[in-house]
Amino acid sequence: MATLGLSPADKQAVEAFRHDVVEPSMTKLVILDFWAEWCGPCKALTPLLEKIADDYASKGVILAKIDVDANKFIAAQFQVRSIPTVYAMFQGQPVADLTPARTESALRTMLDQLLRQLPIESEAASQEAELEPLLAMAEQVLGEGDCEHALAIFDQILELAPDTAVALAGRARALVAAGRNDEAEAAIAALPEDAAKLPEIARARSAIELARTATPVEDLSSLAAQVAANPQDHEAAMQLAGGQMAAGDRDAAAGTLLASIAIDKGWNEGAARQQLLTLFEAVGLEDPWVSAQRRKLSAILFG
């Protein structure tokens, strides 16, 4: 933003803009709010923007306010024709028009999308990088079946960062693996509403649901023989799949459910398919095993 030929007041406004907006935006995401004292909608929007900026401060988001009456040159550079006008700025450039987002939910959605796309420096990103090796270790240990050791690692992570959703979800899954379903359910129920909607928590909730339905079977081989002799017995197939899951044999459980679906996709309102999808979510939708099983399911449903 050139200052040649500007009045002293405009030059001062440009320098203030560089200091308050452009320089911070080199590493942060700046919410730039154009407002005026006489603007009623601006006053209504201000508390929401301040709350959002405060909530997202650890993620590298800051709020900068521009009074259009005191900064006419700056407003003109951004072609502000009505207020409130709100932009997101990164590295000195507008990266999104936030003006249409007048609710907290809409603003959060837009900011979350921007934060996923842009290399914003933040406390949260730094902390995430520090915790990543511990999280990977906990997941590896849990995958190997050592749920008590995994619990200890997740507890260590949560001492360092109590609100880490991935660790909260991992701890709940470790509790499920240890047979402590009630504790896992209570931990998930105690989460704040915004955290409870996260995909990591949905995975933990599916693990709890799966543990409730995966009932151990005393003689799996006899039940498997019964299902093999009468594949139309979907009740027995569901019982077999539950027993296989309880025994930790997800391959066998998936095979049993896929076979049941192939025979009758709609049996009991798609119960086998729903159970399989719950298993997928409990394992993790990004897991390669889930991707392979999904391809088998698609072949049955659409082949």
JSON list of C-alpha atoms in Angstrom, two decimals, residues 27 63 98 117 120 152 183 188 194 226 281:
[
{"chain": "A", "resi": 27, "resn": "THR", "atom": "CA", "xyz": [2.27, -15.66, 10.48]},
{"chain": "A", "resi": 63, "resn": "LEU", "atom": "CA", "xyz": [-8.90, -9.55, 15.48]},
{"chain": "A", "resi": 98, "resn": "LEU", "atom": "CA", "xyz": [-16.24, -13.46, 6.17]},
{"chain": "A", "resi": 117, "resn": "GLN", "atom": "CA", "xyz": [-5.52, -24.82, 4.35]},
{"chain": "A", "resi": 120, "resn": "ILE", "atom": "CA", "xyz": [-0.68, -20.51, 10.34]},
{"chain": "A", "resi": 152, "resn": "ALA", "atom": "CA", "xyz": [-0.96, -44.38, 30.86]},
{"chain": "A", "resi": 183, "resn": "GLU", "atom": "CA", "xyz": [-15.92, -45.25, 32.39]},
{"chain": "A", "resi": 188, "resn": "ILE", "atom": "CA", "xyz": [-17.39, -39.04, 26.45]},
{"chain": "A", "resi": 194, "resn": "ASP", "atom": "CA", "xyz": [-18.28, -28.69, 20.54]},
{"chain": "A", "resi": 226, "resn": "GLN", "atom": "CA", "xyz": [-24.15, -73.50, 12.23]},
{"chain": "A", "resi": 281, "resn": "GLU", "atom": "CA", "xyz": [-15.77, -46.16, 12.44]}
]
